Coordinates of C-alpha atoms and ligand atoms in Angstrom, one line a residue:
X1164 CA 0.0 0.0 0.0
X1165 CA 1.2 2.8 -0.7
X1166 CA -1.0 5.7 -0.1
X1167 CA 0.9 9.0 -1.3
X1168 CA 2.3 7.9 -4.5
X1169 CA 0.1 10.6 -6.1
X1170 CA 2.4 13.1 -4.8
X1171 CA 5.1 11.8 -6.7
X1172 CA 3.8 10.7 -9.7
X1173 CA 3.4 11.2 -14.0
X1174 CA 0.2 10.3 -15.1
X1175 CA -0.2 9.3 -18.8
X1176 CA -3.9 10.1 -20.2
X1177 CA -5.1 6.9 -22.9
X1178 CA -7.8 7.1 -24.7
X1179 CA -8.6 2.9 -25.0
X1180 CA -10.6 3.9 -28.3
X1181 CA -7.3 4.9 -30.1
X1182 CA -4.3 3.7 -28.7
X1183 CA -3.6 0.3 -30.0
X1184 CA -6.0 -2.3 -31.4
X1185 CA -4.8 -5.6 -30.5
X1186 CA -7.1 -7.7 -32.4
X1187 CA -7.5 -6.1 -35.9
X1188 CA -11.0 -4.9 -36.0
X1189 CA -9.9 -1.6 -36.2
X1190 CA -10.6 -0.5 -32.8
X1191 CA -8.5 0.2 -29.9
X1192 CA -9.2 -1.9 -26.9
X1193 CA -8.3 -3.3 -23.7
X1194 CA -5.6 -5.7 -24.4
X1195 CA -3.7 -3.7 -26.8
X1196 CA -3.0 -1.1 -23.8
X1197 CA -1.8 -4.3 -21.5
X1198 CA 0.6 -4.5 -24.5
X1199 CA 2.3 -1.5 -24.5
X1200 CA 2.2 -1.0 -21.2
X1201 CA 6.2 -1.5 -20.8
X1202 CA 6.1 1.7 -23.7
X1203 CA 4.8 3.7 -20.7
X1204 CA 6.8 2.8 -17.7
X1205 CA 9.9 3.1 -20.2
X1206 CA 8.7 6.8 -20.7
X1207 CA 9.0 7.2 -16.9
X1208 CA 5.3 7.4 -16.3
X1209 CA 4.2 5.7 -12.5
X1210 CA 0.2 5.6 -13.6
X1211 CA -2.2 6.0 -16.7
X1212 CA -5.3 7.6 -17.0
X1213 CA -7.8 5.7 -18.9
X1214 CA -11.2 7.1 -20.8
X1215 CA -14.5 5.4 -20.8
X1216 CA -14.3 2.0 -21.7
X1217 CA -17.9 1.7 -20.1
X1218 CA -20.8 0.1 -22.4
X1219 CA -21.8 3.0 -24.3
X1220 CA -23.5 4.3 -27.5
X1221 CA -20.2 6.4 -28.4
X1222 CA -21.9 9.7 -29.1
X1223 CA -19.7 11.5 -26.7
X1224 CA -16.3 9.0 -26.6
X1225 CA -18.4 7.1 -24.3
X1226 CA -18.8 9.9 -21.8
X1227 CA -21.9 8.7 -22.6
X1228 CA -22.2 6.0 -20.3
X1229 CA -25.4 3.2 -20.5
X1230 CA -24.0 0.6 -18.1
X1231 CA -21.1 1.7 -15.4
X1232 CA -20.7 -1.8 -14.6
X1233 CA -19.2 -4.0 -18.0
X1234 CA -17.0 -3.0 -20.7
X1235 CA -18.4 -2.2 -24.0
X1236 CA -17.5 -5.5 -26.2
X1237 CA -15.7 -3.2 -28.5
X1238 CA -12.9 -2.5 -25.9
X1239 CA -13.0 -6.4 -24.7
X1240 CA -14.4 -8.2 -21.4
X1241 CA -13.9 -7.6 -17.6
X1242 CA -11.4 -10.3 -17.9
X1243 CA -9.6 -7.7 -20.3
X1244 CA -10.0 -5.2 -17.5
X1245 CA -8.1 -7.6 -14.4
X1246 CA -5.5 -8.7 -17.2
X1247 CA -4.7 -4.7 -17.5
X1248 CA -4.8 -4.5 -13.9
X1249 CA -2.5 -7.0 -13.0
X1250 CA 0.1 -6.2 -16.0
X1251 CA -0.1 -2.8 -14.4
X1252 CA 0.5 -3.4 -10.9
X1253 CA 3.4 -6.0 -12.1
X1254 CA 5.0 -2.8 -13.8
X1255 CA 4.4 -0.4 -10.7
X1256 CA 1.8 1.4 -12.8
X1257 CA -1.4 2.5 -10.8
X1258 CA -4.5 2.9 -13.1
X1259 CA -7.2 5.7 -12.4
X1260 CA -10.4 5.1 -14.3
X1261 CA -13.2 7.5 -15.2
X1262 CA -16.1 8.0 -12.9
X1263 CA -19.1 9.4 -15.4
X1264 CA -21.9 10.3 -13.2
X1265 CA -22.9 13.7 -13.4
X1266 CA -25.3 12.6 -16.2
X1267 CA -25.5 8.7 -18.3
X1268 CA -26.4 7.8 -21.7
X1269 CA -30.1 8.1 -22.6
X1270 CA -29.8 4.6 -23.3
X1271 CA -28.7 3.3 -19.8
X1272 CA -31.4 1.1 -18.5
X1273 CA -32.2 4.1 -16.0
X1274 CA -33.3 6.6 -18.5
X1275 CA -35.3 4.2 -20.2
X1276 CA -37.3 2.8 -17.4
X1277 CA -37.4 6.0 -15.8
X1278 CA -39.3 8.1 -19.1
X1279 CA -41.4 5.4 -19.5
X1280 CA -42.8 5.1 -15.9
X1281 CA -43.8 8.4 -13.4
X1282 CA -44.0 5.5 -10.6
X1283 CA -41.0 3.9 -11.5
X1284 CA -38.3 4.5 -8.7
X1285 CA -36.0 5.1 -11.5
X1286 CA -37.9 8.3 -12.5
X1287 CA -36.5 10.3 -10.1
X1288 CA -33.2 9.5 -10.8
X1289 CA -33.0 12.3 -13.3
X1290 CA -34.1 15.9 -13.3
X1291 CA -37.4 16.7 -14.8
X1292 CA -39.6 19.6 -15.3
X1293 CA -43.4 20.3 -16.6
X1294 CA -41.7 23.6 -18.4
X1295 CA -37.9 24.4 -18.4
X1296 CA -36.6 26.1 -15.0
X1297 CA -33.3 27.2 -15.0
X1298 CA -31.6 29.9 -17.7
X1299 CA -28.4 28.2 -17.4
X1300 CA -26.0 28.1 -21.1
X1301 CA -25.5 24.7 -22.1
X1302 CA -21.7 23.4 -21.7
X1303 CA -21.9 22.9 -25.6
X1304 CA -23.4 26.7 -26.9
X1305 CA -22.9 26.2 -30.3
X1306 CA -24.6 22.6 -30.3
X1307 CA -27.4 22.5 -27.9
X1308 CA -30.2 25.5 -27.4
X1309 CA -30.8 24.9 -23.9
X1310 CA -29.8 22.2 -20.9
X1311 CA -34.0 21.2 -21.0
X1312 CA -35.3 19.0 -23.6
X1313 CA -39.1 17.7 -24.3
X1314 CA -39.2 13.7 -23.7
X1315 CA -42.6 12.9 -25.4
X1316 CA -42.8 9.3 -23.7
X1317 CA -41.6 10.8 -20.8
X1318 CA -44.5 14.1 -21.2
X1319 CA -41.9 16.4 -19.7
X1320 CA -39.0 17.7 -20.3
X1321 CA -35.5 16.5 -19.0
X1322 CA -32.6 18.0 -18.1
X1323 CA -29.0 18.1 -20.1
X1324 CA -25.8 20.3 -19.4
X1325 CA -24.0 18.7 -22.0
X1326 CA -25.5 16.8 -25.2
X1327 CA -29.5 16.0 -25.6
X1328 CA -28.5 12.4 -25.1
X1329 CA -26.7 12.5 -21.7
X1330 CA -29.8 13.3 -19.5
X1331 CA -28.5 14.5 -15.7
X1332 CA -28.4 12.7 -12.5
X1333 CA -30.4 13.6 -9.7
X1334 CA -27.6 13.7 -7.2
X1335 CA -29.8 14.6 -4.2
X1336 CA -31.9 11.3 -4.5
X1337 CA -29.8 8.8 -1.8
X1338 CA -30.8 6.0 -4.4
X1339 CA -28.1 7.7 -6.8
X1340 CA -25.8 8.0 -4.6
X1341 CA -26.0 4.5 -3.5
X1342 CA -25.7 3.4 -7.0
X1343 CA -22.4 5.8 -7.3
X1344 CA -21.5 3.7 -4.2
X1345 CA -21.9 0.2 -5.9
X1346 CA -19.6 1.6 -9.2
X1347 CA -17.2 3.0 -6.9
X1348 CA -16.3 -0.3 -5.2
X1349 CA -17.1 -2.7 -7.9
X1350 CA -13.6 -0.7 -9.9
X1351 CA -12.1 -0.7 -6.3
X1352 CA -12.5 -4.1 -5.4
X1353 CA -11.1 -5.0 -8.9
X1354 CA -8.2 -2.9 -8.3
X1355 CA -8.0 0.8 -9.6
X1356 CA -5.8 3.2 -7.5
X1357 CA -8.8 6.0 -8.1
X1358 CA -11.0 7.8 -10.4
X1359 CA -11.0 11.0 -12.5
X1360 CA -14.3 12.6 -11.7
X1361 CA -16.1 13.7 -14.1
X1362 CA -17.8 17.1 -14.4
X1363 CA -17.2 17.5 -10.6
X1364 CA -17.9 21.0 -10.5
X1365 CA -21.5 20.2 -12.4
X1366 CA -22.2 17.3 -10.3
X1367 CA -21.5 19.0 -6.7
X1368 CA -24.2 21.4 -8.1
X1369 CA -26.8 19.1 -8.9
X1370 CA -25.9 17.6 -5.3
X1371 CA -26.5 20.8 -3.8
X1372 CA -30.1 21.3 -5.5
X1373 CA -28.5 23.8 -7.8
X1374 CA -26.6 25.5 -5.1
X1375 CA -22.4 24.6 -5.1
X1376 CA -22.0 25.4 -1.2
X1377 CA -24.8 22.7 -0.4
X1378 CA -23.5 20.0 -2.8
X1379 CA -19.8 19.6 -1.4
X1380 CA -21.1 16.9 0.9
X1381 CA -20.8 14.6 -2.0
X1382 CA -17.0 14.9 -2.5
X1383 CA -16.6 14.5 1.3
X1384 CA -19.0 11.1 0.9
X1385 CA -17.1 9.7 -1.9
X1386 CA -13.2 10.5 -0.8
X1387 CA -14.8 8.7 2.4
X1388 CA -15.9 5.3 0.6
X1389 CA -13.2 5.3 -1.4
X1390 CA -10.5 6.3 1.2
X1391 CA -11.9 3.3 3.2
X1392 CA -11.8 0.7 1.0
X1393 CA -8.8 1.1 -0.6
X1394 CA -6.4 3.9 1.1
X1395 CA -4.3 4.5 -1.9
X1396 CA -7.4 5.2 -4.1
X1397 CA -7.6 9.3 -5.9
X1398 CA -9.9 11.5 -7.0
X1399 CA -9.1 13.5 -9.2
X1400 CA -11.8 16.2 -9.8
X1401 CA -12.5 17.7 -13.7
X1402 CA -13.5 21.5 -12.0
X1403 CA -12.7 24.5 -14.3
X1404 CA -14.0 27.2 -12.0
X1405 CA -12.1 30.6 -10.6
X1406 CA -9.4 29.7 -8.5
X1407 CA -10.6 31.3 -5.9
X1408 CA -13.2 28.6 -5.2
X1409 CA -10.6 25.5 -5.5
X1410 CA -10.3 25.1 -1.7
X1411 CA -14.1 24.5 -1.2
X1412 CA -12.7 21.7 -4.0
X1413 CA -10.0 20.5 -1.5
X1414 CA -11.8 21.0 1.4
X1415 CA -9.7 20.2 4.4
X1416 CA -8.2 17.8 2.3
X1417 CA -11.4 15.4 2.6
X1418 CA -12.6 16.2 -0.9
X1419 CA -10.9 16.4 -4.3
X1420 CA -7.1 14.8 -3.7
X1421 CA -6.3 15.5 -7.2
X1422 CA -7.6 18.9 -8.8
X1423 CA -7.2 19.4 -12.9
X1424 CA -6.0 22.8 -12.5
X1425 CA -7.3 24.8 -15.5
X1426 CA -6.6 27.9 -14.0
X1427 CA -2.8 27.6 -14.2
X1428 CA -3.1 25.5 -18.1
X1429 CA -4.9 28.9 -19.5
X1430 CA -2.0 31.4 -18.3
X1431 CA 0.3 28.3 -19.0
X1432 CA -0.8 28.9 -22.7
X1433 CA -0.9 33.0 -22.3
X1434 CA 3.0 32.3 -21.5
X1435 CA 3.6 30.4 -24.1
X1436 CA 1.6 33.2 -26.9
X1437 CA 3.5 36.0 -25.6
X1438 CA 6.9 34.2 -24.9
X1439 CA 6.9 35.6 -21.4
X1440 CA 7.3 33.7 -18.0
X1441 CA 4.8 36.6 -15.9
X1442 CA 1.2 35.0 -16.8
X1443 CA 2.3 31.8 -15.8
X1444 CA 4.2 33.3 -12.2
X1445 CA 1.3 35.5 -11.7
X1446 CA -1.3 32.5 -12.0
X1447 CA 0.9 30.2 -9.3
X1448 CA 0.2 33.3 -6.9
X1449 CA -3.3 33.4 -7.3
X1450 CA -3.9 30.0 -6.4
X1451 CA -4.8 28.9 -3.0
X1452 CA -2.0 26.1 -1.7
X1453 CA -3.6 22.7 -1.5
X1454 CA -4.2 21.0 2.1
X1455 CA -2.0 18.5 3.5
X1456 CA -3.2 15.7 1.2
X1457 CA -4.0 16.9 -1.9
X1458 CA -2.6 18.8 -4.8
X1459 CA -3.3 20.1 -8.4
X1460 CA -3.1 18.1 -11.4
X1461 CA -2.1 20.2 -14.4
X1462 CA -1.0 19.3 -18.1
X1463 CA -0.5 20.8 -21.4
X1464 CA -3.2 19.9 -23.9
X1465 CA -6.2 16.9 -23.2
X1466 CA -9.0 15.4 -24.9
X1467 CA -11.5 18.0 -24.9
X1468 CA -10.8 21.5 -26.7
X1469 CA -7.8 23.9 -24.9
X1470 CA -10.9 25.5 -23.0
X1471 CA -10.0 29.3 -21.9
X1472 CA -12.8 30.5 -20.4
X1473 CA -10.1 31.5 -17.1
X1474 CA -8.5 34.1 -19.3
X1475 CA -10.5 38.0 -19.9
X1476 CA -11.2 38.2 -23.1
X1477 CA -8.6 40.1 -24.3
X1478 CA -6.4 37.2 -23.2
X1479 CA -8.1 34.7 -24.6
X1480 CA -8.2 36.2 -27.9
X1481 CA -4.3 36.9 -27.3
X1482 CA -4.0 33.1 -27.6
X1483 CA -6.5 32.4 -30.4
X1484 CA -4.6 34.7 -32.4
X1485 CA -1.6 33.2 -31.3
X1486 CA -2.6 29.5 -31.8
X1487 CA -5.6 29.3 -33.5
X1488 CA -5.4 32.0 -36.3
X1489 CA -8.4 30.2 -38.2
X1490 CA -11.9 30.0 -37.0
X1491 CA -11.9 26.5 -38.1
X1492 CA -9.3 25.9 -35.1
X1493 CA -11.5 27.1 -33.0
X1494 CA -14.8 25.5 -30.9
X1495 CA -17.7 26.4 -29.1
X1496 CA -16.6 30.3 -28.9
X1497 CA -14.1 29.4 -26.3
X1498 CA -11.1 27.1 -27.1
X1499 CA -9.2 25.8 -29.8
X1500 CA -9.6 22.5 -31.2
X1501 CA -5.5 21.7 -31.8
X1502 CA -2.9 19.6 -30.3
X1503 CA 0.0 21.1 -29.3
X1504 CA 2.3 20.2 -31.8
X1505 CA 0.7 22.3 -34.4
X1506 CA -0.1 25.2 -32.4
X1507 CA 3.9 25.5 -31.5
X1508 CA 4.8 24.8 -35.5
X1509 CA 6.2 21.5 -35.0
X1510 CA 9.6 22.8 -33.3
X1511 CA 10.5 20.3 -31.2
X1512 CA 12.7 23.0 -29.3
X1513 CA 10.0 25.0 -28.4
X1514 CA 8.0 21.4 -27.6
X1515 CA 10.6 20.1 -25.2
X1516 CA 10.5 23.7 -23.6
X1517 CA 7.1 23.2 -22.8
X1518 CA 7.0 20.3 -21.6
X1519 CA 10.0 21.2 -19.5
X1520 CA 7.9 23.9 -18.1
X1521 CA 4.9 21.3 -17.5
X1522 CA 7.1 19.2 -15.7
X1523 CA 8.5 22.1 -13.2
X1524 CA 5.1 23.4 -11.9
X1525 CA 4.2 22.5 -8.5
X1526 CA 1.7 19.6 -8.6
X1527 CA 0.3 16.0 -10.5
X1528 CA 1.8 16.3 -14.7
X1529 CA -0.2 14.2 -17.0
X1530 CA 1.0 13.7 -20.6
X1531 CA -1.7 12.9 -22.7
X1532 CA -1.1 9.9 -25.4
X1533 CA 0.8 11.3 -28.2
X1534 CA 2.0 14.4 -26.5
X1535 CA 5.7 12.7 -25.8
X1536 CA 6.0 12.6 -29.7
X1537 CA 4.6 16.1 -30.6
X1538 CA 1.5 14.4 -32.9
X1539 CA -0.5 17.1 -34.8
X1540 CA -4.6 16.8 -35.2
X1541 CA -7.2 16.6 -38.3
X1542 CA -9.0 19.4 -38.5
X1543 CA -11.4 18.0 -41.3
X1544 CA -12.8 16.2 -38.2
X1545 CA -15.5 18.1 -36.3
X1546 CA -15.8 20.0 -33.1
X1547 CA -13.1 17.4 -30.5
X1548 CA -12.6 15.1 -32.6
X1549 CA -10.0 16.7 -34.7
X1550 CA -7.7 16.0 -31.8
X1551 CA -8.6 12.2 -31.2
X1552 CA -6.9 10.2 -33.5
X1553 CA -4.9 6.9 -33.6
X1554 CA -1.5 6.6 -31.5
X1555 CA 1.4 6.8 -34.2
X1556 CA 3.6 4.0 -33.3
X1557 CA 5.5 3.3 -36.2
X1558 CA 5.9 3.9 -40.1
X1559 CA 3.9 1.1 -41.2
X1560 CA 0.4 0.8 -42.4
X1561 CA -1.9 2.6 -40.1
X1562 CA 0.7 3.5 -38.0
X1563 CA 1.4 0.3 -36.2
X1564 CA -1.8 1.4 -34.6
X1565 CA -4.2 -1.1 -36.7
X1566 CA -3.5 -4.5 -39.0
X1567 CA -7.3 -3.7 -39.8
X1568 CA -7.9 -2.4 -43.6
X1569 CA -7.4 1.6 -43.7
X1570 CA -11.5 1.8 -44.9
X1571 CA -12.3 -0.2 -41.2
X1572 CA -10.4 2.1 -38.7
X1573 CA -13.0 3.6 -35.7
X1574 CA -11.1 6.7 -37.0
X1575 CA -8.4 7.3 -39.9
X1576 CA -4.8 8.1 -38.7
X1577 CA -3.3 10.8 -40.0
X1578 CA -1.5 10.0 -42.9
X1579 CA -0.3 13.5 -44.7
X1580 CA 1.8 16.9 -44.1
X1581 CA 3.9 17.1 -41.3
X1582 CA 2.3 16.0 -39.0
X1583 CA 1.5 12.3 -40.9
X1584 CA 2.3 8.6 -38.9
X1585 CA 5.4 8.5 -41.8
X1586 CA 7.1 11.8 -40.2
X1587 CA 6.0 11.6 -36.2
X1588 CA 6.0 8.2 -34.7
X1589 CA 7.1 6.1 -31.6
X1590 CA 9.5 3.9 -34.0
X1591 CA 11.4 6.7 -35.8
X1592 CA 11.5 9.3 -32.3
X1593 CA 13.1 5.7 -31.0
X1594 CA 15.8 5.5 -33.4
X1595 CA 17.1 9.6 -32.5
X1596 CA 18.7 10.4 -29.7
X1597 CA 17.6 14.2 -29.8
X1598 CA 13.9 13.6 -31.1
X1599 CA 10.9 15.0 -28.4
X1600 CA 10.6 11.4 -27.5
X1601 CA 14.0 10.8 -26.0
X1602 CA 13.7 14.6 -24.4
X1603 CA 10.4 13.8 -22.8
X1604 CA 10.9 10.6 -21.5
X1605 CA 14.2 12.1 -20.2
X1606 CA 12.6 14.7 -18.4
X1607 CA 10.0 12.4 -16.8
X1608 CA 12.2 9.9 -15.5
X1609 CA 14.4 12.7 -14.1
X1610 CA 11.4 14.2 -12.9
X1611 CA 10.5 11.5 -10.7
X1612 CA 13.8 11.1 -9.4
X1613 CA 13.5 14.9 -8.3
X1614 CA 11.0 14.3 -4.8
X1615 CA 11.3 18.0 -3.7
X1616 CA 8.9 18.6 -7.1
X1617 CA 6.3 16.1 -5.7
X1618 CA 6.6 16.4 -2.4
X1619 CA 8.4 19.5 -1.6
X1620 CA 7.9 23.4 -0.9
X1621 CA 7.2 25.4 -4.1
X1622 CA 8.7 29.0 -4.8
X1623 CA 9.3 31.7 -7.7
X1624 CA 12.8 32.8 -8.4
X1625 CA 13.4 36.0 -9.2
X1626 CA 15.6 36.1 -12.6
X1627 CA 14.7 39.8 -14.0
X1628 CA 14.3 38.4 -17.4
X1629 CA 11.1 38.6 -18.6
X1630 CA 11.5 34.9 -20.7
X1631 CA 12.5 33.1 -18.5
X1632 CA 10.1 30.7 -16.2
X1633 CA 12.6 30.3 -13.1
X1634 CA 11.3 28.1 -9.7
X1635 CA 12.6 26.2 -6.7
X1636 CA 11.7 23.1 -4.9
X1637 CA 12.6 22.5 -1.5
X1638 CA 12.5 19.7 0.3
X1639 CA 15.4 18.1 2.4
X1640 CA 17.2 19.5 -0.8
X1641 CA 16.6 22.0 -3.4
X1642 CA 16.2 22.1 -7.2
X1643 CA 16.2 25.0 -9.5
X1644 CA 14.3 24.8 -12.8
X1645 CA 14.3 27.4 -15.5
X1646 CA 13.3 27.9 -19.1
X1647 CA 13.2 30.3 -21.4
X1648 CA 9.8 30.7 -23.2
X1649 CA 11.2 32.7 -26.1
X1650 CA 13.7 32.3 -29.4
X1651 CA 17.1 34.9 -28.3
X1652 CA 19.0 33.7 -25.8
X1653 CA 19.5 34.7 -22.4
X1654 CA 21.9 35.2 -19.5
X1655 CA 20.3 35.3 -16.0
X1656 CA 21.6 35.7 -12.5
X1657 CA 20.1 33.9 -9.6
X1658 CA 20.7 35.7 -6.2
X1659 CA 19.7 33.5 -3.7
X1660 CA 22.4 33.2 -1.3
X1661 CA 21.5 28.9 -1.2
X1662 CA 21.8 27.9 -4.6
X1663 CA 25.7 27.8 -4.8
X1664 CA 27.5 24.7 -5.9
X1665 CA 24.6 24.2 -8.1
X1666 CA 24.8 22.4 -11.6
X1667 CA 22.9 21.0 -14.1
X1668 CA 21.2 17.3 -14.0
X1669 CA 19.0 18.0 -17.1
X1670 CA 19.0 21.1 -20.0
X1671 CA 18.4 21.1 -24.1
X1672 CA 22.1 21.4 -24.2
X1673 CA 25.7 21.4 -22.2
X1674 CA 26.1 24.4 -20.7
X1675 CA 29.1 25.9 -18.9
X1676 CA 28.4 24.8 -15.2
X1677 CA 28.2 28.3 -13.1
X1678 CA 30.4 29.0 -10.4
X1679 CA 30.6 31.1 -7.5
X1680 CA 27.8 33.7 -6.5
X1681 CA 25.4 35.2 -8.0
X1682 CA 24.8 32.0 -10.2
X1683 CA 25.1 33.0 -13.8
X1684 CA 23.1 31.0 -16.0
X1685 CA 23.0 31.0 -19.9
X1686 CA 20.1 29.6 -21.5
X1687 CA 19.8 28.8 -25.2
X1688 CA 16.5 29.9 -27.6
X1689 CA 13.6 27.9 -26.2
X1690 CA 16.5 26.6 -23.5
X1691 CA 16.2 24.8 -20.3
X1692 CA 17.8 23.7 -17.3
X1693 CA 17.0 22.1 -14.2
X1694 CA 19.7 22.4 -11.6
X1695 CA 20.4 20.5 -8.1
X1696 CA 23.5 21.3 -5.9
X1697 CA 26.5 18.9 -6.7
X1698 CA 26.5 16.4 -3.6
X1699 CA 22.7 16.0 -4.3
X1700 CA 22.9 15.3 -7.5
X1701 CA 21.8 12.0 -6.9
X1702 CA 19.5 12.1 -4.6
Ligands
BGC1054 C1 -15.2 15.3 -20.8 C2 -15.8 15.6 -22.2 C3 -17.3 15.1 -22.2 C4 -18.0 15.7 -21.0 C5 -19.4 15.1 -20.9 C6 -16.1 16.1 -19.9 O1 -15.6 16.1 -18.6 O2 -13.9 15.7 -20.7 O3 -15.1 15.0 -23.2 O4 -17.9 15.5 -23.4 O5 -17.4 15.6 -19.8 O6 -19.3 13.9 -20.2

């Protein structure tokens, strides 16, 4: 048991859909994940994040959930799920799996019984209404009109936040809560280490009647009966909200353990558009400090559109303009519907910059699939879906993802421009010792050997160079990390009296080691360096 390891940890994001079909029917699924499982622990990662594998109708990547308790064939069996489980707890990889319960499919068995049946006890499992009663803009503006929608076998209408086919959950009816219960330790018992929740902010809501501060109970309720079955066990909450309300998230460190920090990805994205460290700094302030036993979760780019609703809107359009020149790139008058890759041009320089950035902030990094080798997206593919296509493994038909013919893939790779499977794959990043692939997998097995960044105090240094992102972790030791967000390179000094003696363990390039005090650091265009004092070098 060991009940901390999220503090210490690289979580890598799979979508089961698209990262390796094992069996040829063009799919992703279950077993072809247990299979490349020693891909991820090579990289360095200590757990993987796994999307819905859930029977579902796949309207929403099977966010859309219609039975929380067995594996949608495509993906496999439950058998497929222990097999996965084992392989990953043989590898020291911990597995966190989604918990969708802010709102199912129309099709679960629920929603059915429950429109066709006022008596049925299943009817008030969801949230109905004789005329719509609530103004509230649906998560998806540009898609749905409004969160109420008229069930004619039902004769009333039901309520949606997201998509007309994922009807809400009455959180505030026990007899949902207890059915949350049985999904929670069903996944326990078989062995996860936690769940992402999804929509937490929404469901805390509906818990609370429509009011947050009344809903939080829930969190409390579920760390409690997870926390007791299995001590090790995460949540880790989806909540894009101001920053200002993360703590009621936390709580006293009895709610949220792990919190997808949204806040900190938008200004980590304003840095990156304006080539300046101060967005980034300025958000770390803002932000309360977790409790005792939890802590953010942040990455770079994820399965959804780059969301920016925590920027004004002169910011955000500061990073559309940036990143996302064309409408096209753009979705649901909010975020941009890229990967990474494309938005920084391909340069890997300016790739492995970020991600050294990603992997200095204070808190949980997850690397989504695909991210460690810099894969681009298909915009001909609409709304999110541009950025959810097959893992590039290799050079060979379908991209090593698929034996299936091209014409059955669930979704077609990306075959052309610079971005195509023949250019950017596993195979060939393998083969280089200077491709993003080697760099990232560098920098997160360094990263875990560096406990002061999981476990340690947090602090800004002052460098008086505008470009440059410049922090220390302390712990029983100290590490320095800085990079240099823009394209000229820079000198910096670093006053603080501690840091003598101090040299590199990781950086793009070799750089003269400093000496003496102040410590004078030269950083190359898009360079980077992460520094520990000599004796500690090694821990
Ligand atoms: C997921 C989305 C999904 C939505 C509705 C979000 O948390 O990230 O991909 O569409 O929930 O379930």
């Amino acid at each position: 048991m060991r009940p901390l390891w999220y503090r210490n940890a690289v979580i890598y994001q799979i979508d089961p859909t698209l990262f390796r079909d094992s069996n040829g029917d063009g799919c992703g699924d279950l077993p072809g994940i247990s299979e490349r499982l020693d891909y991820i622990r090579g990289l360095g990662a200590t757990a993987v994040w796994l999307m819905p594998f859930y029977r579902s109708p796949f309207r929403d990547a099977g966010y859309d959930v219609s039975d929380h308790l067995s594996v949608d064939s495509r993906f496999g069996d439950l058998a497929d799920v222990v097999e996965l489980l084992e392989k990953a707890e043989e590898r020291g990889l911990h597995v966190i799996i989604e918990l969708v319960v802010q709102h199912t499919s129309i099709e679960h068995p629920w929603f059915q019984q429950a429109r066709r049946d006022r008596d049925s006890p299943y009817r008030d499992y969801y949230l109905w209404a004789d005329e719509p009663n609530d103004e509230v803009e649906p998560i998806f503006p540009t898609i749905e009109d409004s969160v109420w929608s008229w069930d004619e076998e039902a004769g009333q209408y039901y309520r949606h936040l997201f998509y007309s086919h994922e009807p809400d959950l009455n959180l505030e009816n026990p007899r949902v809560v207890e059915e949350i219960e049985r999904i929670m330790a069903f996944w326990l018992r078989l062995g996860v280490s936690g769940f992402r929740v999804d929509a937490a902010s929404h469901l805390i809501e509906q818990a609370g009647g429509g009011d947050p501060d009344k809903g939080y109970w829930l969190l409390e309720h579920m760390r409690d009966f997870v926390t007791l079955r299995r001590p090790e066990a995460v949540l880790l909450g989806e909540v894009d909200v101001e920053p200002q309300q993360y703590k009621d998230y936390f709580g006293e460190g009895d709610r949220l353990t792990l919190l997808l920090d949204f806040w900190v990805n938008n200004h980590f994205f304003l840095a990156l558009a304006r080539n300046q460290a101060e967005p980034l700094a300025r958000a770390l302030t803002h932000q309360p400090d977790p409790p005792r036993r939890a802590q953010y979760a942040i990455w770079m780019r994820n399965h959804d559109e780059l969301d920016l609703e925590r920027l004004t809107e002169e910011e955000r359009e500061e990073v559309m303009q940036a990143f996302a020149p064309d409408p096209d790139m753009r979705a649901y008058d909010r975020g941009i519907r890229r990967r990474l890759a494309p938005m920084l041009d391909g340069d890997e320089r300016r790739l492995a910059m970020a991600h050294a950035i990603l992997f200095s902030l204070p808190g949980t990094p997850i690397v989504r699939y695909g991210e460690e080798i810099g894969m681009g997206d298909d915009l001909s593919r609409e709304e999110r879906l541009s950025v959810r296509t097959p893992m590039q493994w290799s050079n060979e038909p379908n991209a090593g993802f698929s034996c299936a013919p091209a014409e059955r893939l669930v979704v077609p790779v990306i075959d052309e421009g610079a971005f195509g499977y023949q250019k950017i794959n596993v195979y060939a990043q393998t083969l280089r010792d200077n491709s993003l692939l080697a760099k990232t997998g560098n920098m997160i097995r360094t990263r875990i050997g560096l406990r002061e960044v999981g476990c340690g105090r947090y602090r800004a240094v002052d460098v008086d160079a505008p470009s440059v992102f410049a922090v220390r972790h302390d712990d029983d030791s100290t590490v320095l990390m800085l990079a240099n967000l823009a394209d000229q390179e820079v000198t910096v000094e670093v006053h603080d009296r501690d840091l003598e003696d101090f040299v590199d363990l990781l950086a793009d390039t070799d750089y003269e080691q400093p000496k003496g005090h102040p410590l004078k650091l030269h950083l190359g265009p898009y360079g980077y360096r992460w520094l520990r004092r000599k004796q500690h070098l090694f821990g």
